[in-house]
Amino acid sequence: ADGRVEVAKKTRAYLMKIRRAVQAYYGSIDELESAVDGKANVELKEVPEAKIVLEKYNLMLSAFGDLHAYDAEVYEKVTAAKEEVKNNAFAQLRFICDMLGISTSEEGHCLTGLWKTFGMAKLQFPDEEVEKAPEAPEEIEDVIPDEPLEEPEEEDD
């Protein structure tokens, strides 16, 4: 019985760690929003709170990973929280970028571009595969014709 109590305590500790990490992440978003509120021509790469948001995001994903490593069965029971994070974690950051007129593209310094700007890797949920680039065709001949393309004939006026 003592073993089950210890397991339950440890599981609860991991769940509370996730809860605190989620709260800290969303709190860091609020701090970022306050830091840029009313400012014009601000680039997030120049705002220290932006890097903190990314660090808190990774800590949050790390907390999910710790639970997954400890008890994958319990981890499956937090699917709703995981889905909320996947779907909504960057919605407020996207709003801040839109408000500041910052592109959310790869080249922009928001979302994907912001990770690169700070030289950070974005952690993934432990049960998800990292997206891979599509593979090149095996046979290049299938893509490039053997013969040069013919020039179109000019029409006489």
PDB file of C-alpha atoms in Angstrom:
ATOM      1  CA  ALA A   1       0.000   0.000   0.000  1.00  0.00           C
ATOM      2  CA  ASP A   2       2.885   2.375   0.789  1.00  0.00           C
ATOM      3  CA  GLY A   3       4.244   1.892  -2.729  1.00  0.00           C
ATOM      4  CA  ARG A   4       0.943   2.961  -4.286  1.00  0.00           C
ATOM      5  CA  VAL A   5       0.805   6.014  -2.034  1.00  0.00           C
ATOM      6  CA  GLU A   6       4.314   7.008  -3.106  1.00  0.00           C
ATOM      7  CA  VAL A   7       3.431   6.516  -6.778  1.00  0.00           C
ATOM      8  CA  ALA A   8       0.281   8.614  -6.329  1.00  0.00           C
ATOM      9  CA  LYS A   9       2.274  11.365  -4.604  1.00  0.00           C
ATOM     10  CA  LYS A  10       4.873  11.377  -7.352  1.00  0.00           C
ATOM     11  CA  THR A  11       2.217  11.414 -10.071  1.00  0.00           C
ATOM     12  CA  ARG A  12       0.484  14.334  -8.359  1.00  0.00           C
ATOM     13  CA  ALA A  13       3.807  16.166  -8.140  1.00  0.00           C
ATOM     14  CA  TYR A  14       4.333  15.742 -11.903  1.00  0.00           C
ATOM     15  CA  LEU A  15       0.788  16.945 -12.611  1.00  0.00           C
ATOM     16  CA  MET A  16       1.304  19.985 -10.371  1.00  0.00           C
ATOM     17  CA  LYS A  17       4.586  20.683 -12.154  1.00  0.00           C
ATOM     18  CA  ILE A  18       2.679  20.782 -15.455  1.00  0.00           C
ATOM     19  CA  ARG A  19       0.048  23.071 -13.942  1.00  0.00           C
ATOM     20  CA  ARG A  20       2.686  25.493 -12.616  1.00  0.00           C
ATOM     21  CA  ALA A  21       4.569  25.412 -15.921  1.00  0.00           C
ATOM     22  CA  VAL A  22       1.400  26.197 -17.903  1.00  0.00           C
ATOM     23  CA  GLN A  23       0.577  29.071 -15.540  1.00  0.00           C
ATOM     24  CA  ALA A  24       4.150  30.390 -15.789  1.00  0.00           C
ATOM     25  CA  TYR A  25       4.042  30.232 -19.578  1.00  0.00           C
ATOM     26  CA  TYR A  26       0.778  32.152 -19.866  1.00  0.00           C
ATOM     27  CA  GLY A  27       2.038  34.603 -17.238  1.00  0.00           C
ATOM     28  CA  SER A  28       5.130  35.240 -19.357  1.00  0.00           C
ATOM     29  CA  ILE A  29       2.886  35.994 -22.352  1.00  0.00           C
ATOM     30  CA  ASP A  30       1.040  38.573 -20.223  1.00  0.00           C
ATOM     31  CA  GLU A  31       4.386  40.105 -19.196  1.00  0.00           C
ATOM     32  CA  LEU A  32       5.462  40.305 -22.842  1.00  0.00           C
ATOM     33  CA  GLU A  33       2.193  41.970 -23.784  1.00  0.00           C
ATOM     34  CA  SER A  34       2.670  44.546 -21.007  1.00  0.00           C
ATOM     35  CA  ALA A  35       6.274  45.152 -22.106  1.00  0.00           C
ATOM     36  CA  VAL A  36       5.263  46.064 -25.672  1.00  0.00           C
ATOM     37  CA  ASP A  37       1.891  47.683 -24.943  1.00  0.00           C
ATOM     38  CA  GLY A  38       1.654  51.122 -26.498  1.00  0.00           C
ATOM     39  CA  LYS A  39       5.039  50.872 -28.213  1.00  0.00           C
ATOM     40  CA  ALA A  40       5.592  51.299 -31.927  1.00  0.00           C
ATOM     41  CA  ASN A  41       8.310  49.846 -34.126  1.00  0.00           C
ATOM     42  CA  VAL A  42       9.257  47.210 -31.566  1.00  0.00           C
ATOM     43  CA  GLU A  43      10.956  44.025 -32.657  1.00  0.00           C
ATOM     44  CA  LEU A  44      10.456  41.108 -30.289  1.00  0.00           C
ATOM     45  CA  LYS A  45      14.100  40.128 -30.641  1.00  0.00           C
ATOM     46  CA  GLU A  46      14.876  43.317 -28.707  1.00  0.00           C
ATOM     47  CA  VAL A  47      12.423  42.581 -25.891  1.00  0.00           C
ATOM     48  CA  PRO A  48      13.857  40.342 -23.123  1.00  0.00           C
ATOM     49  CA  GLU A  49      10.374  39.114 -22.221  1.00  0.00           C
ATOM     50  CA  ALA A  50      10.096  37.467 -25.660  1.00  0.00           C
ATOM     51  CA  LYS A  51      12.972  35.104 -24.925  1.00  0.00           C
ATOM     52  CA  ILE A  52      11.436  34.358 -21.526  1.00  0.00           C
ATOM     53  CA  VAL A  53       8.200  33.309 -23.278  1.00  0.00           C
ATOM     54  CA  LEU A  54      10.127  30.756 -25.349  1.00  0.00           C
ATOM     55  CA  GLU A  55      12.028  29.506 -22.299  1.00  0.00           C
ATOM     56  CA  LYS A  56       8.752  29.094 -20.377  1.00  0.00           C
ATOM     57  CA  TYR A  57       7.242  27.258 -23.343  1.00  0.00           C
ATOM     58  CA  ASN A  58      10.121  24.783 -23.340  1.00  0.00           C
ATOM     59  CA  LEU A  59       9.831  24.351 -19.559  1.00  0.00           C
ATOM     60  CA  MET A  60       6.136  23.601 -20.023  1.00  0.00           C
ATOM     61  CA  LEU A  61       6.887  20.980 -22.700  1.00  0.00           C
ATOM     62  CA  SER A  62       9.619  19.572 -20.487  1.00  0.00           C
ATOM     63  CA  ALA A  63       7.088  19.153 -17.662  1.00  0.00           C
ATOM     64  CA  PHE A  64       4.814  17.197 -20.012  1.00  0.00           C
ATOM     65  CA  GLY A  65       7.852  15.123 -21.033  1.00  0.00           C
ATOM     66  CA  ASP A  66       8.729  14.375 -17.407  1.00  0.00           C
ATOM     67  CA  LEU A  67       5.230  13.025 -16.759  1.00  0.00           C
ATOM     68  CA  HIS A  68       5.373  10.988 -19.978  1.00  0.00           C
ATOM     69  CA  ALA A  69       8.697   9.454 -18.914  1.00  0.00           C
ATOM     70  CA  TYR A  70       7.385   8.688 -15.422  1.00  0.00           C
ATOM     71  CA  ASP A  71       3.940   7.344 -16.338  1.00  0.00           C
ATOM     72  CA  ALA A  72       2.836   7.241 -19.979  1.00  0.00           C
ATOM     73  CA  GLU A  73      -0.608   5.992 -18.943  1.00  0.00           C
ATOM     74  CA  VAL A  74      -1.286   9.059 -16.789  1.00  0.00           C
ATOM     75  CA  TYR A  75       0.228  11.239 -19.509  1.00  0.00           C
ATOM     76  CA  GLU A  76      -2.475   9.984 -21.893  1.00  0.00           C
ATOM     77  CA  LYS A  77      -5.084  11.257 -19.415  1.00  0.00           C
ATOM     78  CA  VAL A  78      -3.848  14.856 -19.810  1.00  0.00           C
ATOM     79  CA  THR A  79      -4.616  14.852 -23.526  1.00  0.00           C
ATOM     80  CA  ALA A  80      -7.095  17.730 -23.173  1.00  0.00           C
ATOM     81  CA  ALA A  81      -4.436  19.945 -21.579  1.00  0.00           C
ATOM     82  CA  LYS A  82      -1.913  18.889 -24.189  1.00  0.00           C
ATOM     83  CA  GLU A  83      -4.331  19.702 -27.020  1.00  0.00           C
ATOM     84  CA  GLU A  84      -5.077  23.101 -25.476  1.00  0.00           C
ATOM     85  CA  VAL A  85      -1.369  23.906 -25.390  1.00  0.00           C
ATOM     86  CA  LYS A  86      -0.824  22.646 -28.963  1.00  0.00           C
ATOM     87  CA  ASN A  87      -3.739  24.630 -30.337  1.00  0.00           C
ATOM     88  CA  ASN A  88      -3.622  27.806 -28.277  1.00  0.00           C
ATOM     89  CA  ALA A  89      -0.174  28.348 -26.796  1.00  0.00           C
ATOM     90  CA  PHE A  90       0.915  30.754 -29.489  1.00  0.00           C
ATOM     91  CA  ALA A  91      -2.433  32.432 -30.198  1.00  0.00           C
ATOM     92  CA  GLN A  92      -1.732  35.298 -27.804  1.00  0.00           C
ATOM     93  CA  LEU A  93       1.840  35.656 -29.093  1.00  0.00           C
ATOM     94  CA  ARG A  94       0.462  35.754 -32.645  1.00  0.00           C
ATOM     95  CA  PHE A  95      -1.927  38.516 -31.518  1.00  0.00           C
ATOM     96  CA  ILE A  96       0.992  40.501 -30.052  1.00  0.00           C
ATOM     97  CA  CYS A  97       2.909  40.116 -33.319  1.00  0.00           C
ATOM     98  CA  ASP A  98      -0.127  41.237 -35.323  1.00  0.00           C
ATOM     99  CA  MET A  99      -0.624  44.191 -32.987  1.00  0.00           C
ATOM    100  CA  LEU A 100       3.012  45.218 -33.550  1.00  0.00           C
ATOM    101  CA  GLY A 101       2.854  44.526 -37.282  1.00  0.00           C
ATOM    102  CA  ILE A 102       5.517  41.806 -37.064  1.00  0.00           C
ATOM    103  CA  SER A 103       5.469  39.082 -39.686  1.00  0.00           C
ATOM    104  CA  THR A 104       4.795  35.568 -38.428  1.00  0.00           C
ATOM    105  CA  SER A 105       6.711  34.105 -41.384  1.00  0.00           C
ATOM    106  CA  GLU A 106      10.001  32.231 -41.173  1.00  0.00           C
ATOM    107  CA  GLU A 107      11.896  35.437 -41.886  1.00  0.00           C
ATOM    108  CA  GLY A 108       9.903  37.408 -39.333  1.00  0.00           C
ATOM    109  CA  HIS A 109      10.917  37.688 -35.744  1.00  0.00           C
ATOM    110  CA  CYS A 110       7.765  36.107 -34.386  1.00  0.00           C
ATOM    111  CA  LEU A 111       6.775  32.478 -33.817  1.00  0.00           C
ATOM    112  CA  THR A 112       9.077  30.230 -35.878  1.00  0.00           C
ATOM    113  CA  GLY A 113      11.433  33.058 -36.737  1.00  0.00           C
ATOM    114  CA  LEU A 114      11.728  34.089 -33.102  1.00  0.00           C
ATOM    115  CA  TRP A 115      13.089  30.662 -32.093  1.00  0.00           C
ATOM    116  CA  LYS A 116      15.816  30.997 -34.702  1.00  0.00           C
ATOM    117  CA  THR A 117      16.543  34.600 -33.719  1.00  0.00           C
ATOM    118  CA  PHE A 118      17.285  33.542 -30.139  1.00  0.00           C
ATOM    119  CA  GLY A 119      19.161  30.415 -31.258  1.00  0.00           C
ATOM    120  CA  MET A 120      16.735  28.166 -29.414  1.00  0.00           C
ATOM    121  CA  ALA A 121      15.148  24.853 -30.345  1.00  0.00           C
ATOM    122  CA  LYS A 122      11.425  24.478 -29.793  1.00  0.00           C
ATOM    123  CA  LEU A 123      10.687  21.339 -27.779  1.00  0.00           C
ATOM    124  CA  GLN A 124       8.018  18.927 -28.992  1.00  0.00           C
ATOM    125  CA  PHE A 125       5.547  16.879 -27.009  1.00  0.00           C
ATOM    126  CA  PRO A 126       7.208  13.553 -26.166  1.00  0.00           C
ATOM    127  CA  ASP A 127       4.751  11.463 -28.141  1.00  0.00           C
ATOM    128  CA  GLU A 128       5.015  13.451 -31.377  1.00  0.00           C
ATOM    129  CA  GLU A 129       7.386  12.992 -34.262  1.00  0.00           C
ATOM    130  CA  VAL A 130       9.427  15.945 -35.389  1.00  0.00           C
ATOM    131  CA  GLU A 131       8.272  17.117 -38.800  1.00  0.00           C
ATOM    132  CA  LYS A 132      10.703  16.104 -41.527  1.00  0.00           C
ATOM    133  CA  ALA A 133      11.369  17.841 -44.801  1.00  0.00           C
ATOM    134  CA  PRO A 134      10.046  15.961 -47.820  1.00  0.00           C
ATOM    135  CA  GLU A 135      12.610  13.695 -49.408  1.00  0.00           C
ATOM    136  CA  ALA A 136      14.033  14.447 -52.827  1.00  0.00           C
ATOM    137  CA  PRO A 137      12.974  12.154 -55.660  1.00  0.00           C
ATOM    138  CA  GLU A 138      15.168   9.080 -55.937  1.00  0.00           C
ATOM    139  CA  GLU A 139      15.729   9.411 -59.639  1.00  0.00           C
ATOM    140  CA  ILE A 140      16.469  12.865 -60.889  1.00  0.00           C
ATOM    141  CA  GLU A 141      15.776  11.743 -64.493  1.00  0.00           C
ATOM    142  CA  ASP A 142      12.085  11.632 -63.634  1.00  0.00           C
ATOM    143  CA  VAL A 143      12.172  15.352 -62.928  1.00  0.00           C
ATOM    144  CA  ILE A 144      14.552  16.727 -65.568  1.00  0.00           C
ATOM    145  CA  PRO A 145      13.932  15.902 -69.253  1.00  0.00           C
ATOM    146  CA  ASP A 146      16.785  14.281 -71.175  1.00  0.00           C
ATOM    147  CA  GLU A 147      16.460  16.591 -74.156  1.00  0.00           C
ATOM    148  CA  PRO A 148      16.523  20.378 -74.050  1.00  0.00           C
ATOM    149  CA  LEU A 149      13.198  22.083 -74.436  1.00  0.00           C
ATOM    150  CA  GLU A 150      12.502  23.406 -77.928  1.00  0.00           C
ATOM    151  CA  GLU A 151      12.110  27.105 -78.479  1.00  0.00           C
ATOM    152  CA  PRO A 152       8.572  28.043 -79.534  1.00  0.00           C
ATOM    153  CA  GLU A 153       8.246  28.970 -83.188  1.00  0.00           C
ATOM    154  CA  GLU A 154       7.702  32.646 -83.871  1.00  0.00           C
ATOM    155  CA  GLU A 155       4.516  33.555 -85.648  1.00  0.00           C
ATOM    156  CA  ASP A 156       4.632  35.654 -88.799  1.00  0.00           C
ATOM    157  CA  ASP A 157       2.604  38.843 -88.743  1.00  0.00           C
TER     158      ASP A 157
END
